[in-house]
Coordinates of C-alpha atoms in Angstrom, one line a residue:
Chain A
M1 CA 70.5 115.0 46.9
S2 CA 72.8 115.3 44.4
N3 CA 75.9 112.7 44.0
S4 CA 77.9 115.4 42.5
F5 CA 82.1 115.8 43.1
T6 CA 84.7 118.0 41.7
S7 CA 87.2 116.9 39.2
P8 CA 90.1 116.3 40.7
P9 CA 88.9 116.0 44.2
V10 CA 90.3 117.9 47.0
L11 CA 91.7 115.6 49.9
V12 CA 90.8 115.1 53.3
D13 CA 93.7 116.4 55.7
P14 CA 94.5 113.4 57.6
A15 CA 95.2 115.3 60.3
R16 CA 91.6 116.9 60.6
V17 CA 90.1 113.5 61.4
T18 CA 93.0 112.2 63.7
A19 CA 91.5 111.5 67.6
G20 CA 90.7 114.3 70.3
L21 CA 89.3 116.1 67.2
T22 CA 85.8 116.0 66.2
I23 CA 85.0 115.3 63.0
R24 CA 83.6 118.2 61.2
S25 CA 81.5 117.6 58.2
E26 CA 84.0 119.5 56.2
E27 CA 85.9 116.1 55.9
A28 CA 82.4 114.6 56.1
S29 CA 81.6 115.7 52.2
R30 CA 85.4 115.4 51.2
L31 CA 85.0 111.7 51.6
A32 CA 81.4 111.5 50.0
D33 CA 83.2 114.1 47.0
M34 CA 86.2 112.0 46.5
N35 CA 83.9 108.7 47.2
N36 CA 82.2 109.5 44.2
Y37 CA 85.1 110.5 42.2
T38 CA 86.6 107.2 43.3
F39 CA 83.7 105.7 40.9
A40 CA 84.0 107.9 37.9
H41 CA 87.3 108.0 37.4
V42 CA 89.6 105.4 38.9
G43 CA 90.8 102.9 35.1
C44 CA 89.8 105.2 33.2
G45 CA 93.3 105.3 32.1
N46 CA 94.9 104.6 29.2
V47 CA 94.1 100.3 28.0
I48 CA 95.7 100.4 24.8
S49 CA 98.9 102.2 23.6
Q50 CA 100.3 101.0 21.0
A51 CA 102.6 102.3 17.7
W52 CA 104.2 100.8 14.6
H53 CA 107.3 102.1 12.4
D54 CA 105.8 104.2 8.9
E55 CA 105.5 101.2 6.2
V56 CA 104.9 98.5 8.0
F57 CA 101.4 98.1 9.4
Q58 CA 100.0 98.0 6.0
F59 CA 96.9 96.6 5.1
D60 CA 95.1 96.1 1.3
S61 CA 92.4 93.4 1.6
T62 CA 89.0 95.0 0.8
S63 CA 86.8 92.6 3.1
M64 CA 86.7 93.7 6.8
T65 CA 88.7 91.0 8.6
D66 CA 89.7 91.3 12.2
V67 CA 93.6 92.0 13.4
C68 CA 94.6 93.3 16.5
E69 CA 93.1 92.1 19.6
W70 CA 93.2 92.8 23.4
I71 CA 92.2 92.6 26.8
V72 CA 91.5 95.9 28.3
P73 CA 90.0 96.1 32.1
R74 CA 86.5 97.8 32.6
P75 CA 86.2 99.4 35.4
S76 CA 82.0 99.2 36.4
A77 CA 78.6 97.8 34.5
E78 CA 78.3 101.8 34.5
H79 CA 81.4 102.9 32.6
V80 CA 79.1 102.3 28.8
E81 CA 81.9 104.3 26.7
F82 CA 84.9 102.8 25.4
K83 CA 87.1 105.1 23.0
L84 CA 89.4 103.8 20.6
R85 CA 91.8 106.3 19.0
L86 CA 93.1 104.6 15.6
M87 CA 96.3 106.6 14.4
A88 CA 96.5 105.3 10.4
Y89 CA 96.4 106.7 6.6
T90 CA 94.2 105.0 3.9
S91 CA 95.8 106.1 0.5
V92 CA 92.2 105.8 -1.1
A93 CA 89.5 107.5 0.3
G94 CA 86.8 104.9 2.0
G95 CA 89.7 102.6 4.6
Q96 CA 87.8 101.9 7.4
A97 CA 87.8 100.6 10.9
K98 CA 85.5 98.5 13.1
V99 CA 86.3 98.1 16.8
T100 CA 84.4 95.3 18.5
V101 CA 84.1 94.9 22.4
T102 CA 83.1 92.2 23.5
S103 CA 82.5 90.8 27.5
P104 CA 83.6 86.8 27.2
I105 CA 81.2 85.2 29.7
S106 CA 78.2 87.2 28.5
G107 CA 79.3 87.1 24.9
H108 CA 77.3 90.0 24.1
S109 CA 79.2 93.1 21.2
D110 CA 79.3 96.1 20.7
T111 CA 80.8 97.3 17.5
T112 CA 81.6 100.8 15.6
T113 CA 82.7 101.5 12.3
I114 CA 84.2 104.4 10.9
T115 CA 86.2 105.9 8.2
I116 CA 89.9 106.6 8.4
T117 CA 90.5 110.5 7.3
D118 CA 93.8 110.8 6.6
T119 CA 96.0 110.2 3.3
S120 CA 99.3 109.9 4.8
R121 CA 101.0 109.4 8.1
F122 CA 100.3 111.6 10.6
Q123 CA 98.8 113.8 8.4
S124 CA 95.9 115.7 10.4
V125 CA 93.4 113.9 13.1
F126 CA 93.7 110.7 14.4
N127 CA 89.8 108.9 14.4
E128 CA 88.5 108.5 17.5
I129 CA 86.2 105.2 17.3
I130 CA 83.6 105.7 20.0
V131 CA 81.9 101.6 21.4
A132 CA 78.5 102.5 23.0
I133 CA 78.4 99.5 25.5
S134 CA 74.5 98.5 25.1
S135 CA 74.5 96.1 27.8
V136 CA 75.1 96.0 31.6
E137 CA 77.8 93.6 32.1
Q138 CA 79.4 92.9 35.4
E139 CA 82.4 91.2 34.2
A140 CA 86.6 92.6 35.4
I141 CA 87.3 92.1 31.8
A142 CA 87.0 93.1 28.1
E143 CA 87.6 91.8 25.0
V144 CA 88.8 94.4 22.1
K145 CA 89.0 93.8 18.2
L146 CA 90.6 96.5 15.5
S147 CA 89.6 95.4 12.1
L148 CA 89.9 97.1 8.9
Q149 CA 88.8 96.8 5.2
A150 CA 90.7 98.6 2.9
A151 CA 89.3 100.2 -0.4
S152 CA 89.8 98.8 -3.4
G153 CA 93.9 99.2 -5.0
G154 CA 94.3 101.8 -1.7
I155 CA 95.9 100.3 1.3
I156 CA 95.6 101.4 5.0
E157 CA 98.1 102.2 7.2
V158 CA 98.1 101.7 11.0
N159 CA 100.9 104.7 12.9
G160 CA 99.1 104.1 16.5
V161 CA 96.6 102.9 18.5
Q162 CA 95.7 104.3 22.2
A163 CA 92.1 104.0 23.6
N164 CA 90.3 104.3 27.6
W165 CA 86.8 103.9 29.1
T166 CA 85.2 107.5 29.2
P167 CA 85.5 108.6 32.7
L168 CA 81.5 109.3 34.4
T169 CA 80.5 112.7 34.8
T170 CA 79.2 114.5 37.7
P171 CA 76.8 114.1 38.9
L172 CA 76.6 110.0 39.8
T173 CA 73.2 108.4 38.7
V174 CA 71.1 108.4 42.0
R175 CA 71.1 104.6 42.9
A176 CA 73.4 102.2 43.4
L177 CA 75.8 101.0 41.2
D178 CA 77.2 98.6 39.3
Q179 CA 80.8 97.1 39.5
Y180 CA 81.4 93.2 38.9
N181 CA 78.3 92.1 41.1
S182 CA 78.6 94.2 43.3
E183 CA 76.9 97.6 44.5
F184 CA 78.4 100.6 44.4
I185 CA 76.7 103.1 46.8
P186 CA 77.3 107.3 45.5
M187 CA 76.9 109.5 48.2
G188 CA 74.9 112.4 47.9
A189 CA 76.7 115.8 48.7
T190 CA 73.8 117.4 51.2
R191 CA 73.5 114.5 53.2
M192 CA 77.3 114.9 54.2
G193 CA 77.1 118.5 54.5
A194 CA 76.4 120.8 57.5
D195 CA 73.8 120.0 60.2
L196 CA 72.7 116.6 59.6
P197 CA 74.0 112.9 61.1
L198 CA 76.7 111.2 60.2
T199 CA 75.1 107.5 59.7
S200 CA 76.3 104.6 60.5
R201 CA 75.6 103.5 56.9
A202 CA 77.1 106.3 55.9
G203 CA 80.3 104.8 57.1
V204 CA 79.9 101.2 56.3
D205 CA 79.1 102.1 52.8
L206 CA 82.2 104.2 52.7
I207 CA 84.1 100.8 53.6
N208 CA 82.5 98.2 51.1
N209 CA 83.3 101.5 48.5
I210 CA 86.3 101.5 48.4
N211 CA 87.1 97.9 48.7
M212 CA 85.1 97.6 45.6
V213 CA 87.3 100.1 44.1
K214 CA 90.7 98.6 45.1
P215 CA 90.1 95.5 42.4
R216 CA 89.9 97.8 39.7
G217 CA 92.5 97.1 37.3
R218 CA 95.4 99.2 35.9
V219 CA 97.0 98.2 32.7
L220 CA 100.8 97.6 32.9
F221 CA 101.8 96.3 29.4
S222 CA 99.7 95.5 26.4
W223 CA 100.3 93.8 23.1
S224 CA 99.1 92.3 19.8
G225 CA 100.4 90.9 17.2
V226 CA 98.9 91.7 14.0
A227 CA 96.5 88.4 12.5
E228 CA 97.0 90.4 8.5
S229 CA 98.8 92.5 6.6
K230 CA 100.2 94.0 3.6
V231 CA 103.4 92.0 2.6
V232 CA 106.4 94.2 1.4
L233 CA 109.7 92.1 0.3
L234 CA 109.0 89.5 2.1
K235 CA 108.8 90.9 5.5
A236 CA 105.5 92.6 7.3
A237 CA 103.9 93.3 11.3
A238 CA 104.9 91.0 12.7
K239 CA 101.3 87.9 13.9
G240 CA 103.9 87.0 17.4
L241 CA 106.1 87.6 19.7
G242 CA 109.7 86.7 18.4
V243 CA 112.5 85.6 19.5
F244 CA 114.0 89.4 19.8
D245 CA 111.2 90.6 21.6
P246 CA 111.8 89.9 25.8
Q247 CA 114.5 93.0 24.6
T248 CA 111.4 95.5 24.1
V249 CA 107.5 93.8 25.0
F250 CA 107.6 94.9 28.3
S251 CA 107.8 98.2 30.7
E252 CA 108.6 99.5 34.0
S253 CA 105.5 99.8 36.0
A254 CA 104.4 100.9 39.0
V255 CA 103.1 97.7 40.7
L256 CA 101.8 99.4 44.3
D257 CA 103.0 97.6 47.4
G258 CA 99.9 96.0 49.9
M259 CA 98.0 94.2 46.9
T260 CA 98.4 91.3 48.4
E261 CA 96.9 92.3 51.4
S262 CA 94.6 93.4 49.9
G263 CA 94.0 90.2 48.2
L264 CA 94.8 91.6 44.8
D265 CA 96.9 89.9 42.0
I266 CA 98.5 91.3 38.8
D267 CA 96.5 89.5 35.8
V268 CA 98.6 87.8 33.0
F269 CA 96.6 87.6 29.6
F270 CA 98.2 85.6 26.1
Y271 CA 96.2 84.8 23.2
V272 CA 97.7 81.6 22.1
E273 CA 97.1 80.4 17.9
N274 CA 97.8 77.6 16.9
Y275 CA 97.5 76.1 20.0
D276 CA 98.9 72.1 20.8
A277 CA 97.9 70.4 23.3
A278 CA 101.0 68.0 22.9
D279 CA 103.7 70.6 22.7
P280 CA 102.1 73.6 25.1
L281 CA 103.9 76.3 24.5
K282 CA 105.6 78.3 27.4
V283 CA 106.5 81.4 27.9
S284 CA 108.0 83.1 30.6
A285 CA 107.4 86.5 32.3
L286 CA 107.3 88.7 35.3
G287 CA 109.6 85.9 36.5
Y288 CA 107.4 82.9 36.5
R289 CA 107.5 80.2 33.5
F290 CA 103.7 80.2 32.0
T291 CA 102.0 76.5 30.3
M292 CA 99.7 77.9 28.0
F293 CA 96.5 75.4 28.6
Q294 CA 94.5 76.3 25.6
A295 CA 94.0 78.2 22.2
G296 CA 92.9 81.5 22.7
W297 CA 93.1 83.4 25.7
N298 CA 95.3 82.1 28.7
S299 CA 94.6 83.9 31.8
F300 CA 97.0 83.8 34.6
G301 CA 96.8 85.2 38.4
V302 CA 100.4 86.0 40.1
P303 CA 101.7 87.7 42.8
I304 CA 104.7 90.1 42.1
R305 CA 107.7 88.5 42.4
S306 CA 110.6 90.0 40.7
E307 CA 112.9 92.4 41.6
E308 CA 112.5 96.0 41.9
L309 CA 113.8 98.1 39.6
P310 CA 116.7 101.0 41.3
R311 CA 114.0 103.5 39.1
S312 CA 111.9 103.4 41.7
T313 CA 114.2 105.5 43.6
D314 CA 113.4 108.1 40.8
F315 CA 109.7 107.7 40.1
R316 CA 108.9 107.5 44.0
L317 CA 107.0 104.4 43.3
P318 CA 108.1 100.3 43.6
M319 CA 108.9 100.0 40.1
Y320 CA 108.9 96.2 38.2
R321 CA 109.7 94.8 35.0
T322 CA 106.3 93.7 34.0
G323 CA 106.2 91.7 30.2
L324 CA 108.6 89.1 28.6
D325 CA 112.1 87.7 30.7
E326 CA 115.0 87.2 29.2
S327 CA 115.4 83.3 29.3
D328 CA 116.3 80.4 28.1
V329 CA 112.0 79.0 27.8
N330 CA 111.3 82.1 26.0
A331 CA 114.5 81.9 23.5
S332 CA 113.2 77.9 22.1
N333 CA 109.6 78.7 22.3
L334 CA 108.8 82.4 20.8
L335 CA 108.6 82.3 16.9
S336 CA 112.6 82.2 15.2
S337 CA 113.5 81.5 12.2
A338 CA 115.2 78.4 13.6
G339 CA 112.5 77.5 15.4
R340 CA 108.6 77.4 15.5
R341 CA 107.6 79.9 12.8
V342 CA 104.0 80.8 11.6
V343 CA 104.6 79.6 8.6
D344 CA 104.7 76.2 9.6
S345 CA 101.5 76.6 11.7
D346 CA 103.7 76.4 14.7
P347 CA 102.2 77.6 18.3
Y348 CA 102.7 81.3 18.9
I349 CA 101.3 84.4 21.1
S350 CA 99.6 86.7 19.2
A351 CA 99.0 89.2 22.0
L352 CA 100.0 89.7 25.5
V353 CA 98.3 91.9 28.4
I354 CA 99.2 92.8 32.0
V355 CA 96.8 94.6 34.0
G356 CA 97.6 95.3 38.2
A357 CA 96.3 96.8 40.4
Chain B
M1 CA 100.9 119.1 52.9
M2 CA 99.8 116.3 53.4
L3 CA 101.5 112.9 52.6
I4 CA 99.7 110.3 50.0
P5 CA 100.3 107.1 50.5
S6 CA 101.4 104.8 47.9
A7 CA 100.7 101.6 49.0
F8 CA 96.9 100.3 49.8
Q9 CA 95.9 101.3 52.9
Q10 CA 94.1 98.9 55.2
L11 CA 90.9 99.6 56.4
P12 CA 88.4 99.1 59.6
S13 CA 86.4 96.9 59.9
P14 CA 82.8 97.4 59.2
Q15 CA 81.9 96.7 61.7
G16 CA 82.9 99.9 63.3
C17 CA 80.9 102.0 61.7
F18 CA 78.1 99.8 63.1
N19 CA 75.3 101.9 65.3
G20 CA 75.7 101.9 68.9
R21 CA 79.6 101.9 68.4
L22 CA 81.9 105.5 69.0
L23 CA 83.5 106.1 65.4
F24 CA 87.2 107.6 66.0
G25 CA 89.0 109.9 64.6
G26 CA 91.4 106.8 63.5
A27 CA 88.7 105.0 61.4
V28 CA 87.9 108.3 59.4
S29 CA 91.9 109.1 58.9
Q30 CA 91.9 105.7 57.0
M31 CA 88.9 105.6 54.8
A32 CA 90.8 109.2 54.1
S33 CA 94.4 108.0 53.7
A34 CA 92.7 105.1 51.3
L35 CA 91.0 107.5 48.5
A36 CA 94.0 109.6 49.1
Q37 CA 95.8 106.5 47.9
I38 CA 93.4 105.2 45.1
T39 CA 92.8 109.2 43.4
R40 CA 96.8 109.8 43.7
A41 CA 98.5 106.6 43.1
K42 CA 96.3 103.8 42.1
A43 CA 95.1 105.8 39.2
L44 CA 97.5 107.0 37.7
S45 CA 98.0 106.7 33.7
E46 CA 100.9 104.9 32.1
A47 CA 101.3 104.3 28.7
H48 CA 103.4 101.6 27.2
Y49 CA 104.3 102.2 23.6
N50 CA 106.4 99.4 22.0
V51 CA 106.8 100.2 18.3
G52 CA 106.4 97.7 15.9
Q53 CA 109.5 97.1 13.9
S54 CA 108.7 94.8 10.4
V55 CA 109.2 91.4 10.6
L56 CA 110.2 88.0 8.3
N57 CA 106.4 87.5 7.0
V58 CA 107.3 83.6 7.2
V59 CA 108.5 83.8 10.6
G60 CA 105.9 85.9 11.7
G61 CA 107.7 87.2 15.0
R62 CA 110.8 89.9 15.5
R63 CA 114.2 87.7 15.5
V64 CA 117.0 90.2 16.0
L65 CA 117.3 93.8 16.5
G66 CA 118.2 94.7 13.0
P67 CA 119.9 97.1 11.2
L68 CA 118.8 100.9 11.9
E69 CA 116.2 101.8 9.2
K70 CA 115.3 105.2 10.5
A71 CA 117.9 107.2 8.9
G72 CA 117.2 110.9 9.1
Q73 CA 114.4 112.7 10.5
D74 CA 111.0 111.7 11.9
T75 CA 108.3 112.3 14.0
L76 CA 105.5 110.4 15.8
S77 CA 102.5 110.7 17.9
F78 CA 102.0 109.2 21.2
L79 CA 98.1 110.0 22.8
H80 CA 98.1 109.2 26.5
Q81 CA 95.0 110.0 28.5
P82 CA 96.0 111.5 32.3
T83 CA 94.3 111.9 35.5
P84 CA 93.1 115.0 36.4
A85 CA 95.5 115.3 39.6
S86 CA 98.2 115.0 37.2
S87 CA 100.5 117.8 36.4
H88 CA 103.4 115.8 35.1
L89 CA 104.8 113.4 32.5
A90 CA 107.7 111.5 32.6
V91 CA 108.9 109.4 29.3
I92 CA 111.4 106.3 28.8
I93 CA 112.4 105.6 25.3
Q94 CA 114.4 102.5 23.9
Y95 CA 116.2 103.4 21.4
Q96 CA 118.7 102.1 18.3
S97 CA 121.2 105.3 17.6
R98 CA 123.0 105.0 13.9
N99 CA 126.2 105.7 15.3
F100 CA 126.8 109.5 15.6
S101 CA 130.4 109.2 13.6
F102 CA 128.4 108.9 10.1
A103 CA 125.7 111.5 11.4
T104 CA 125.2 115.3 11.7
T105 CA 123.1 115.3 14.2
V106 CA 121.5 112.6 17.1
S107 CA 118.8 114.0 18.6
I108 CA 115.0 113.3 20.3
D109 CA 113.1 116.3 21.1
V110 CA 109.8 115.5 22.8
E111 CA 106.8 118.3 22.9
L112 CA 103.6 118.0 25.1
R113 CA 100.0 119.0 23.3
D114 CA 96.9 119.5 23.0
T115 CA 94.0 117.2 20.8
T116 CA 91.6 119.7 20.2
A117 CA 89.2 118.3 17.7
N118 CA 91.7 115.1 17.6
S119 CA 94.5 116.9 15.6
Y120 CA 98.5 116.0 15.8
T121 CA 99.0 119.5 15.7
G122 CA 96.8 121.2 18.6
T123 CA 98.3 124.0 20.7
V124 CA 101.7 123.6 22.6
L125 CA 101.9 123.3 26.3
D126 CA 105.7 122.5 26.8
V127 CA 108.2 123.1 24.3
G128 CA 109.4 120.3 25.6
I129 CA 112.7 118.9 25.9
R130 CA 115.5 117.3 23.8
F131 CA 117.6 114.8 24.3
S132 CA 121.0 115.1 22.3
Q133 CA 123.9 113.2 21.9
I134 CA 125.1 114.1 25.7
E135 CA 122.3 112.3 26.6
L136 CA 122.0 109.7 24.3
E137 CA 124.0 106.6 23.8
G138 CA 125.8 106.6 20.1
V139 CA 126.5 102.5 19.8
S140 CA 124.4 101.3 16.8
R141 CA 123.0 97.6 16.8
V142 CA 122.2 98.3 20.8
I143 CA 118.8 98.9 22.2
S144 CA 119.8 101.6 24.6
V145 CA 117.5 103.3 27.3
V146 CA 116.7 107.0 27.7
S147 CA 114.5 108.6 30.7
T148 CA 114.0 112.2 31.7
G149 CA 113.2 111.9 35.2
A150 CA 110.8 112.1 37.7
E151 CA 111.4 115.6 39.3
L152 CA 108.5 117.5 39.9
I153 CA 109.7 120.9 37.8
T154 CA 107.7 124.1 38.2
A155 CA 105.7 125.1 35.1
P156 CA 108.4 125.9 32.4
T157 CA 108.2 129.2 30.1
N158 CA 111.7 127.8 27.8
S159 CA 110.8 129.1 24.6
T160 CA 113.4 126.3 22.7
A161 CA 114.4 122.5 24.0
D162 CA 115.1 122.4 27.9
S163 CA 117.7 119.7 28.2
P164 CA 115.5 116.6 29.7
R165 CA 112.7 116.9 32.6
P166 CA 109.4 115.8 33.0
L167 CA 106.4 117.7 31.0
F168 CA 104.1 120.1 32.4
I169 CA 100.6 119.6 31.9
P170 CA 98.6 123.2 32.3
A171 CA 96.2 123.1 35.2
A172 CA 93.5 124.2 32.5
N173 CA 94.5 120.7 29.9
R174 CA 94.4 118.5 33.2
G175 CA 92.8 115.3 32.3
E176 CA 92.3 115.7 28.8
L177 CA 93.4 113.2 26.2
L178 CA 97.2 114.6 25.2
N179 CA 99.5 114.3 23.0
V180 CA 103.2 113.9 23.5
K181 CA 104.6 114.4 20.0
I182 CA 108.6 112.9 19.3
M183 CA 111.1 114.1 16.6
T184 CA 114.4 111.7 16.7
D185 CA 116.9 112.5 14.4
Q186 CA 119.1 109.4 13.5
V187 CA 117.3 107.5 16.4
Q188 CA 114.8 104.9 15.9
L189 CA 112.3 104.9 18.6
E190 CA 111.4 100.4 20.0
S191 CA 109.2 101.6 22.6
V192 CA 107.6 104.6 24.1
H193 CA 106.2 104.7 28.1
I194 CA 104.7 108.1 29.3
Y195 CA 103.9 108.6 32.7
D196 CA 101.9 110.2 35.5
L197 CA 103.9 111.2 38.0
F198 CA 103.1 110.6 42.0
I199 CA 103.8 113.3 43.5
P200 CA 103.8 112.7 47.7
E201 CA 103.1 115.9 49.3
V202 CA 100.1 117.5 48.5
T203 CA 98.2 120.6 50.0
P204 CA 94.8 119.2 51.1

């Protein structure tokens, strides 16, 4: 009995499963098919996407150095392949990039290092860095770090980064599947076929399975500063969020209705450098004012309360501005030449990630 | 045709499926709608590329918009991982444009390519579109926004860039990593946002 699925799955016609009609095996088997597909694929879209113009993010240190860090939602413990595509080049052969995926609670890390192949901007190919997760991780998020090491006398220039988890392939493994310390029960294609009874267990499992997949994270926005980049004419890639960034560090994202009723909210993650308990950094985003409470990652769970955008009509989905707000709080707390500066060891936000459901 | 709900669906109580209970069509319909929403709405992928600019190193963050530094032409690649069910991509671009009076042409071209062998120059899947002076704002030192819109077009056959419309993913390439390639002329990109488009009506 194979836990197979089609991609994309054929939908169940709701008109065929209304009152007064018999429940046919075709609908039951399609439900099982969709059930398996959701576990394999949901949450495998983009989790990191960020770009830099040319001559902005250049790196020339010959020791392996952490440069960027993001939080990414993890679909399940069964999703054990993380792919990060690095659009970069090295001016001298031998420039390397390393990706580390860490589970923040267990502390388990996996890394992969590759040698960058292109020698000019968007020359030929991007480098795909595949990190295999070697332990069963039940955590809903993971930390991803990008590290670079330039070849002697050369520079690495990064022009873009994209990442996602690899979807599972059909059929799903024949056992209960792990996700966030719960068990997802895949469904056998034959078992849901014709001439077999529709069991009570199938219905209960299906409801539980759907409720398990609902909370999987969707990245609505992610941004990381560059901890170390080559300084050219007093300029470099941004280390943290500045006072201008509320004009560009946000997205218009689909935030689906029914999240609150399903017990779901939006998770906002800030990475704070130079944290000062006597002067905790305040940042406004999504219509909220967040007060940072520790060095490193600070996370907050909030419901959406900002105004829906006119874009909703066009996109046929409820669209909201998700990211930094244009506010006095941000004008006085983010990096600026007149206020906080990294050179003065002032606190600043070096990464921002917003995850919806 | 069936409608795909965009909102999370309420589910029946698991007790409704216990032994000895009559299983009604309504309960099964709720499960079907919930799965349709998850696979066709929740699962939709979005890519949000902030395109970083140089900043003063002592400050460490961006303080001002700054002058447009990207005079002339430029080509950038933005990777996007759509779902296997996604057939259309919308693109929203924030940009700064040089005042048109200083430029002979001002444009943003957007095309869709596959990424076979991780190549930036994979097969063109959609010749794509051009945002020209008609669609763009020619005011320097101001961030403007332009969008492809979200019309669910039929498969395009254009051999040169169309006027703005969503990009179309051929059936054979759905679910694959794609390259949204953007060519600019006298325009500096500030952010690029790529969306799998929601399709509210589907034939089951």
